[in-house]
Amino acid sequence: METKLKPIDTSVWRKKPLAAYEADMKKSELKRVLTRWSLTSLGIGAVIGGGVFVLTGIAANEWAGPALALAFVMAGVACAFAALCYAEFASILPVEGSAYAYSYGTVGEIFAWLIGWNLILEYMMGATTVAVSWSGYFEKLLHLVGINPPIWLMNDPVTAQEKAEKLRAAGENVPDFAFAVNLPAFLIVWCVTYVLVKGIKEAASTNNAIVILKVATVIFVIIAGSFYVDVANWTPFIPAPVMDAGGQQHYGFNGIVTAAGIVFFAYIGFDAVSTQAGEAINPKKDVPFAIIASLIICTVLYILVSLVLTGMVRYDALDLKAPVAQAFADQGLTWAVYLITIAAIAGLTSVMLVMMLGQTRIFLGMAKDGLLPKNLFGSIHPTFKTPWKSTILVGAIVSVVAALTPIDKVSELCSSGTLLAFAMICGAVWLLRVREPNLERPYKTPALPVVATLGICANLYLMYNLRTDTKISFLIWCSLGLVVYFLYSRKHSHLNNPDDHQ
């Protein structure tokens, strides 16, 4: 029987009827091939990567010291509240679109749009950051085997000039160059794009193999590194607060909170699990399981790695770009540096894969609702059954930005969008519980009023403690999103003519 939707008003607070989600699921052209453990692996694939191999050095060296472990606990707890709420939503609305789709059915179109817009920022800039980090580890691997490519071929123009000036100041002869491009970052993005266009099954299989490698490497880092821990490096565990020239506090409690906001970027992988609900075999049960399982596994690993890392090397001596590899290099374990560098390259590849995968599914969900052009963002390949046009578009944008732009402070900008989305989801699931108490919920968040309240407060508190320039950039991005919404999306929304889109 065909579902008929009632006409919806033109208010920005209008909501997508829950019956429409059922219709979307029935009409979906995506292949349902992902099992419970494939979904969990996707979550781990997105979470274990940049957080371990890159952000640990920055967060410990500049903000938290040995208390980085507490920052991971703080970020993990904030994520846990959101994850429990995500799990209930995923069991009710097992569709692609993640927090965007959940908010559209409960809070209203304008909030859903803003969350979707911020998820675009989160995934695209996150993938770009990871691509640049991947290039850095790849360059390190080349140096390990005696290959020294020119600076202009491995870095964006700004970074290449900075490196060249430092080398010249040190007395090295560096030839002038008129152009620079981060070629490895550009090429790896297109390799990932190819895998994603080919199909979700191929992408999941590739990710599963990489996840096994990097989880094994992380466990190796924890066990092997523990033999080189000097407990004196943990003193003081929480360094005394220091104010910089801009009035920002480093170390102390505020430094730990700022570090939690930075490493929060590492946790967004469990959000990517919910974007794959449209391709899960049994989404109502398996997506909630995968969300919670991936978060628990990764939080434990992060805490242990941070303790080992700050125990091996004093926090203020940690390398900012490759902290784990450098920590083992300082101990003279060259063979371990090879292993960690290779695992980092593989690990960052899978993070990029899952982020770009999640990005295209957010686009797909928004296009299905008319908020983005469907002929571009909602087009499914007839053979591969993937949103191929948007995948190629994302690949083009990410590859060019990664190749030509110095990306060194975007992790906080990614985190800001994620924190807002998580706070919104905590409120939205509570609102839906009140409005639709009899709705079938295969999974119910325990102690929802407490969990939702703590989730809202924890995520907004971390967002509040991000750096001022991050907040300004975030407000600019949100303002741009509102312009797009009022000029295009509101007018083209399927809720304007619901009966024409059954």
mmCIF file of N, CA and C in Angstrom, residues 46 72 100 156 275 307 340 382 439 443 445 460 480:
data_model
loop_
_atom_site.group_PDB
_atom_site.id
_atom_site.type_symbol
_atom_site.label_atom_id
_atom_site.label_comp_id
_atom_site.label_asym_id
_atom_site.label_seq_id
_atom_site.Cartn_x
_atom_site.Cartn_y
_atom_site.Cartn_z
ATOM 1 N N ALA A 46 37.651 4.070 11.288
ATOM 2 C CA ALA A 46 37.616 5.532 11.292
ATOM 3 C C ALA A 46 38.202 6.120 12.560
ATOM 4 N N PHE A 72 41.493 11.859 26.832
ATOM 5 C CA PHE A 72 40.825 10.809 26.070
ATOM 6 C C PHE A 72 39.622 10.255 26.838
ATOM 7 N N TYR A 100 21.946 13.844 10.720
ATOM 8 C CA TYR A 100 21.081 14.675 9.870
ATOM 9 C C TYR A 100 19.694 14.050 9.754
ATOM 10 N N ASP A 156 52.539 21.160 0.232
ATOM 11 C CA ASP A 156 51.805 22.267 -0.372
ATOM 12 C C ASP A 156 52.731 23.477 -0.485
ATOM 13 N N THR A 275 26.061 6.170 9.267
ATOM 14 C CA THR A 275 25.841 6.576 7.873
ATOM 15 C C THR A 275 25.734 5.366 6.953
ATOM 16 N N LEU A 307 49.096 6.674 27.677
ATOM 17 C CA LEU A 307 49.898 6.441 28.881
ATOM 18 C C LEU A 307 51.285 5.921 28.513
ATOM 19 N N ILE A 340 55.674 0.638 12.609
ATOM 20 C CA ILE A 340 54.694 1.648 12.997
ATOM 21 C C ILE A 340 54.391 2.587 11.836
ATOM 22 N N PRO A 382 24.537 2.371 -11.930
ATOM 23 C CA PRO A 382 23.710 1.201 -12.257
ATOM 24 C C PRO A 382 24.381 -0.139 -11.985
ATOM 25 N N LEU A 439 6.466 4.273 19.843
ATOM 26 C CA LEU A 439 7.230 3.879 18.663
ATOM 27 C C LEU A 439 8.091 2.655 18.973
ATOM 28 N N TYR A 443 16.282 -0.925 20.248
ATOM 29 C CA TYR A 443 17.258 -0.587 21.291
ATOM 30 C C TYR A 443 16.804 0.686 21.975
ATOM 31 N N THR A 445 17.882 3.631 24.851
ATOM 32 C CA THR A 445 18.956 4.207 25.652
ATOM 33 C C THR A 445 18.593 4.121 27.127
ATOM 34 N N LEU A 460 28.554 20.385 24.575
ATOM 35 C CA LEU A 460 28.561 21.841 24.450
ATOM 36 C C LEU A 460 29.700 22.457 25.264
ATOM 37 N N LEU A 480 27.300 30.476 6.122
ATOM 38 C CA LEU A 480 27.280 30.098 4.709
ATOM 39 C C LEU A 480 26.224 29.021 4.465
#
